[in-house]
Tab-separated table of C-alpha atoms in Angstrom:
chain	number	residue	atom	x	y	z
A	106	UNK	CA	0.000	0.000	0.000
A	107	UNK	CA	0.862	3.660	-0.106
A	108	UNK	CA	3.189	5.081	2.535
A	109	UNK	CA	2.494	8.032	4.768
A	110	UNK	CA	5.394	9.170	6.901
A	111	UNK	CA	4.934	11.267	10.008
A	112	UNK	CA	7.713	13.036	11.868
A	113	UNK	CA	8.668	13.187	14.654
A	114	UNK	CA	7.365	10.029	16.294
A	115	UNK	CA	7.879	11.485	19.767
A	116	UNK	CA	8.412	15.016	20.990
A	117	UNK	CA	8.616	16.637	24.389
A	118	UNK	CA	8.265	20.388	24.635
A	119	UNK	CA	7.904	23.028	27.303
A	120	UNK	CA	4.655	24.811	27.991
A	121	UNK	CA	4.248	27.910	25.873
A	122	UNK	CA	6.412	26.739	23.001
A	123	UNK	CA	5.275	25.589	19.570
A	124	UNK	CA	5.745	22.201	17.978
A	125	UNK	CA	5.526	21.289	14.307
A	126	UNK	CA	4.524	17.820	13.097
A	127	UNK	CA	5.068	16.810	9.491
A	128	UNK	CA	3.016	14.400	7.424
A	129	UNK	CA	4.365	13.279	4.062
A	130	UNK	CA	2.922	11.058	1.380
A	131	UNK	CA	6.016	9.279	0.092
A	132	UNK	CA	4.874	7.587	-3.078
A	133	UNK	CA	1.724	9.398	-4.075
A	134	UNK	CA	0.229	12.858	-4.212
A	135	UNK	CA	-2.434	13.795	-1.719
A	136	UNK	CA	-4.646	16.803	-2.291
A	137	UNK	CA	-6.365	16.034	0.989
A	138	UNK	CA	-4.879	14.947	4.283
A	139	UNK	CA	-6.538	14.498	7.634
A	140	UNK	CA	-5.288	15.229	11.138
A	141	UNK	CA	-6.550	13.251	14.104
A	142	UNK	CA	-6.036	13.329	17.828
A	143	UNK	CA	-6.281	10.199	19.922
A	144	UNK	CA	-6.515	9.894	23.690
A	145	UNK	CA	-5.404	6.693	25.427
A	146	UNK	CA	-7.524	3.704	24.489
A	147	UNK	CA	-9.995	5.910	22.671
A	148	UNK	CA	-11.058	6.418	19.100
A	149	UNK	CA	-9.639	8.931	16.692
A	150	UNK	CA	-11.022	12.432	16.830
A	151	UNK	CA	-10.819	14.258	13.529
A	152	UNK	CA	-9.326	17.684	14.055
A	153	UNK	CA	-9.188	19.050	10.537
A	154	UNK	CA	-9.091	18.310	6.844
A	155	UNK	CA	-5.997	19.697	5.184
A	156	UNK	CA	-6.413	20.867	1.597
A	157	UNK	CA	-3.460	21.493	-0.685
A	158	UNK	CA	-3.199	25.118	-1.653
A	159	UNK	CA	-6.106	26.301	0.464
A	160	UNK	CA	-7.205	26.731	4.044
A	161	UNK	CA	-7.825	23.725	6.217
A	162	UNK	CA	-11.323	22.817	7.289
A	163	UNK	CA	-11.516	22.490	11.049
A	164	UNK	CA	-13.971	20.363	12.981
A	165	UNK	CA	-16.258	21.986	15.469
A	166	UNK	CA	-14.526	22.799	18.710
A	167	UNK	CA	-10.987	22.709	17.314
A	168	UNK	CA	-9.145	26.016	17.664
A	169	UNK	CA	-7.677	26.901	14.295
A	170	UNK	CA	-5.345	29.498	15.793
A	171	UNK	CA	-3.913	26.927	18.149
A	172	UNK	CA	-3.596	24.057	15.705
A	173	UNK	CA	-2.161	25.591	12.562
A	174	UNK	CA	-2.310	23.459	9.462
A	175	UNK	CA	-0.362	24.112	6.287
A	176	UNK	CA	-0.635	21.986	3.162
A	177	UNK	CA	1.817	23.700	0.878
A	178	UNK	CA	2.496	20.848	-1.507
A	179	UNK	CA	0.849	17.668	-2.741
A	180	UNK	CA	3.071	15.558	-0.514
A	181	UNK	CA	3.381	17.543	2.699
A	182	UNK	CA	1.012	18.766	5.363
A	183	UNK	CA	2.140	20.193	8.695
A	184	UNK	CA	0.376	20.620	12.004
A	185	UNK	CA	1.791	23.214	14.380
A	186	UNK	CA	0.623	23.181	17.970
A	187	UNK	CA	1.110	26.744	19.181
A	188	UNK	CA	1.538	27.878	22.795
A	189	UNK	CA	1.428	24.293	23.902
A	190	UNK	CA	-0.192	23.387	27.222
A	191	UNK	CA	0.047	20.106	29.115
A	192	UNK	CA	-3.534	19.333	28.077
A	193	UNK	CA	-2.361	19.313	24.464
A	194	UNK	CA	-0.354	16.200	25.288
A	195	UNK	CA	-1.771	13.472	23.100
A	196	UNK	CA	-1.168	11.166	20.156
A	197	UNK	CA	-1.573	12.940	16.826
A	198	UNK	CA	-2.071	10.961	13.616
A	199	UNK	CA	-2.302	12.063	10.003
A	200	UNK	CA	-3.772	10.230	7.052
A	201	UNK	CA	-4.095	10.614	3.315
A	202	UNK	CA	-5.964	8.885	0.551
A	203	UNK	CA	-4.840	7.714	-2.838
A	204	UNK	CA	-7.374	8.569	-5.471
A	205	UNK	CA	-11.141	8.781	-5.113
A	206	UNK	CA	-13.025	9.333	-1.900
A	207	UNK	CA	-14.122	5.698	-1.599
A	208	UNK	CA	-10.586	4.370	-1.422
A	209	UNK	CA	-8.874	3.524	1.805
A	210	UNK	CA	-6.880	6.039	3.771
A	211	UNK	CA	-3.284	5.405	4.778
A	212	UNK	CA	-2.045	6.577	8.121
A	213	UNK	CA	1.187	7.932	9.449
A	214	UNK	CA	2.796	6.236	12.402
A	215	UNK	CA	1.629	8.928	14.770
A	216	UNK	CA	3.347	11.509	16.965
A	217	UNK	CA	3.336	11.295	20.735
A	218	UNK	CA	3.392	14.866	22.044
A	219	UNK	CA	4.196	15.497	25.688
A	220	UNK	CA	4.039	19.052	26.986
A	221	UNK	CA	5.828	19.616	30.300
B	923	UNK	CA	-26.823	11.113	11.223
B	924	UNK	CA	-24.149	8.718	10.110
B	925	UNK	CA	-22.468	6.558	12.691
B	926	UNK	CA	-20.463	3.459	13.407
B	927	UNK	CA	-20.805	1.339	16.513
B	928	UNK	CA	-18.498	-1.286	17.915
B	929	UNK	CA	-20.521	-2.747	20.775
B	930	UNK	CA	-17.642	-4.533	22.480
B	931	UNK	CA	-14.820	-2.662	24.215
B	932	UNK	CA	-12.806	-5.854	24.417
B	933	UNK	CA	-12.878	-9.304	22.872
B	934	UNK	CA	-10.948	-12.172	24.412
B	935	UNK	CA	-10.189	-15.322	22.471
B	936	UNK	CA	-7.813	-18.230	22.805
B	937	UNK	CA	-5.113	-18.707	20.213
B	938	UNK	CA	-6.276	-20.983	17.415
B	939	UNK	CA	-9.943	-20.198	17.964
B	940	UNK	CA	-12.021	-18.164	15.531
B	941	UNK	CA	-12.527	-14.507	16.342
B	942	UNK	CA	-15.225	-11.977	15.546
B	943	UNK	CA	-15.104	-8.238	16.149
B	944	UNK	CA	-18.481	-6.629	15.662
B	945	UNK	CA	-19.388	-3.452	13.808
B	946	UNK	CA	-22.724	-1.910	12.868
B	947	UNK	CA	-23.264	1.214	10.848
B	948	UNK	CA	-25.791	3.821	9.847
B	949	UNK	CA	-25.319	5.834	6.643
B	950	UNK	CA	-27.439	7.885	4.296
B	951	UNK	CA	-26.076	6.385	1.078
B	952	UNK	CA	-24.170	3.360	-0.129
B	953	UNK	CA	-21.884	2.278	2.695
B	954	UNK	CA	-18.155	2.349	2.131
B	955	UNK	CA	-16.812	0.367	5.084
B	956	UNK	CA	-13.286	-0.156	6.352
B	957	UNK	CA	-11.409	-2.043	9.051
B	958	UNK	CA	-8.133	-0.825	10.519
B	959	UNK	CA	-5.825	-2.230	13.173
B	960	UNK	CA	-3.658	-0.225	15.550
B	961	UNK	CA	-0.722	-1.531	17.550
B	962	UNK	CA	0.463	0.417	20.624
B	963	UNK	CA	1.905	3.842	19.819
B	964	UNK	CA	1.499	3.297	16.096
B	965	UNK	CA	-0.727	4.644	13.371
B	966	UNK	CA	-3.551	2.654	11.845
B	967	UNK	CA	-2.974	-0.110	9.332
B	968	UNK	CA	-5.564	-0.849	6.673
B	969	UNK	CA	-7.006	-4.373	6.794
B	970	UNK	CA	-9.858	-4.478	4.315
B	971	UNK	CA	-12.761	-2.578	2.806
B	972	UNK	CA	-16.189	-3.075	1.342
B	973	UNK	CA	-17.253	-0.822	-1.505
B	974	UNK	CA	-19.445	-3.033	-3.646
B	975	UNK	CA	-19.627	-6.597	-4.882
B	976	UNK	CA	-19.235	-9.771	-2.842
B	977	UNK	CA	-20.464	-9.516	0.704
B	978	UNK	CA	-17.479	-11.473	2.013
B	979	UNK	CA	-14.354	-9.386	1.789
B	980	UNK	CA	-10.903	-10.822	2.317
B	981	UNK	CA	-8.089	-8.681	3.633
B	982	UNK	CA	-4.631	-8.654	5.118
B	983	UNK	CA	-3.205	-11.134	7.652
B	984	UNK	CA	-5.994	-13.675	7.087
B	985	UNK	CA	-8.784	-11.343	8.154
B	986	UNK	CA	-12.116	-11.174	6.406
B	987	UNK	CA	-15.353	-9.296	6.951
B	988	UNK	CA	-18.930	-9.949	6.005
B	989	UNK	CA	-21.138	-7.135	4.805
B	990	UNK	CA	-24.766	-7.656	5.814
B	991	UNK	CA	-27.061	-4.992	4.427
B	992	UNK	CA	-30.215	-6.114	6.207
B	993	UNK	CA	-28.483	-6.086	9.576
B	994	UNK	CA	-26.327	-3.057	8.703
B	995	UNK	CA	-23.311	-4.917	9.990
B	996	UNK	CA	-19.716	-5.419	8.884
B	997	UNK	CA	-18.185	-7.850	11.357
B	998	UNK	CA	-14.480	-8.640	11.197
B	999	UNK	CA	-13.544	-12.308	11.364
B	1000	UNK	CA	-10.587	-14.629	11.348
B	1001	UNK	CA	-10.780	-18.425	11.371
B	1002	UNK	CA	-7.813	-18.961	13.685
B	1003	UNK	CA	-6.531	-16.234	15.976
B	1004	UNK	CA	-2.865	-15.575	16.679
B	1005	UNK	CA	-1.360	-13.970	19.765
B	1006	UNK	CA	0.145	-11.376	17.423
B	1007	UNK	CA	-3.388	-10.339	16.398
B	1008	UNK	CA	-3.786	-8.718	19.806
B	1009	UNK	CA	-4.345	-5.033	19.070
B	1010	UNK	CA	-6.952	-2.283	18.837
B	1011	UNK	CA	-9.355	-2.621	15.911
B	1012	UNK	CA	-11.386	0.166	14.347
B	1013	UNK	CA	-14.341	-0.027	12.016
B	1014	UNK	CA	-14.953	3.056	9.868
B	1015	UNK	CA	-17.454	4.319	7.325
B	1016	UNK	CA	-17.171	7.064	4.766
B	1017	UNK	CA	-18.880	10.254	5.883
B	1018	UNK	CA	-21.279	11.348	3.154
B	1019	UNK	CA	-21.757	14.638	4.910
B	1020	UNK	CA	-18.225	15.682	4.076
B	1021	UNK	CA	-18.778	16.091	0.362
B	1022	UNK	CA	-16.109	14.365	-1.661
B	1023	UNK	CA	-13.272	14.566	0.850
B	1024	UNK	CA	-13.532	10.946	1.893
B	1025	UNK	CA	-13.627	11.791	5.572
B	1026	UNK	CA	-14.093	8.718	7.750
B	1027	UNK	CA	-16.238	8.168	10.791
B	1028	UNK	CA	-14.616	5.745	13.220
B	1029	UNK	CA	-16.127	3.418	15.747
B	1030	UNK	CA	-14.899	3.599	19.310
B	1031	UNK	CA	-12.516	0.695	18.825
B	1032	UNK	CA	-12.372	-2.861	20.137
B	1033	UNK	CA	-9.370	-4.273	21.920
B	1034	UNK	CA	-8.684	-7.828	20.831
B	1035	UNK	CA	-6.800	-9.956	23.321
B	1036	UNK	CA	-5.613	-13.344	22.083
B	1037	UNK	CA	-4.287	-15.583	24.824
B	1038	UNK	CA	-1.875	-18.444	24.202
């Protein structure tokens, strides 16, 4: 299957700083990528849909000024957590699809963010 | 409203026995259904999908799923479980409310525990 690479896999940052997470589609182009947040032993919560060359679409309740998404190319989307707080500590996962909307999505390996 | 339900938080099965992880869905159009598996601190791996055609879908690692329209179910099955199958399993359905983005709605996840 297609490969989605997410970096870093783990990051620890201090409160008040910003952290950038990258999501790359390695062997295909993705006009749309998705960013999820997952709490321990829980399902994935969709945060936003990242659209290449345009603004991201955020889900209700997700602060767009806190979780900045940039999808500058067909193979790269970034999520920046700004002014991080300990409650932002979580597992963040990105995904992308190959082709039409009925095809399966491929997921990055996830990023474990810990804010201290 | 579209939704996916996984009624069991955890399924326990002995190695070598058949396993079933249940999933029911509710959608406004033709259901595009997916199963993913997640190992600890990793992203999701695609197992199989139903788009159209045969109701019995075969996927990765010996898994299969049966689409049942009348019962609106898409249960994941495997004839003989392995200890290495122990993981968190997610059922998902395409969200028709998201236009053509292919956004997925996930179930709450089922932890599969296979004991030797």
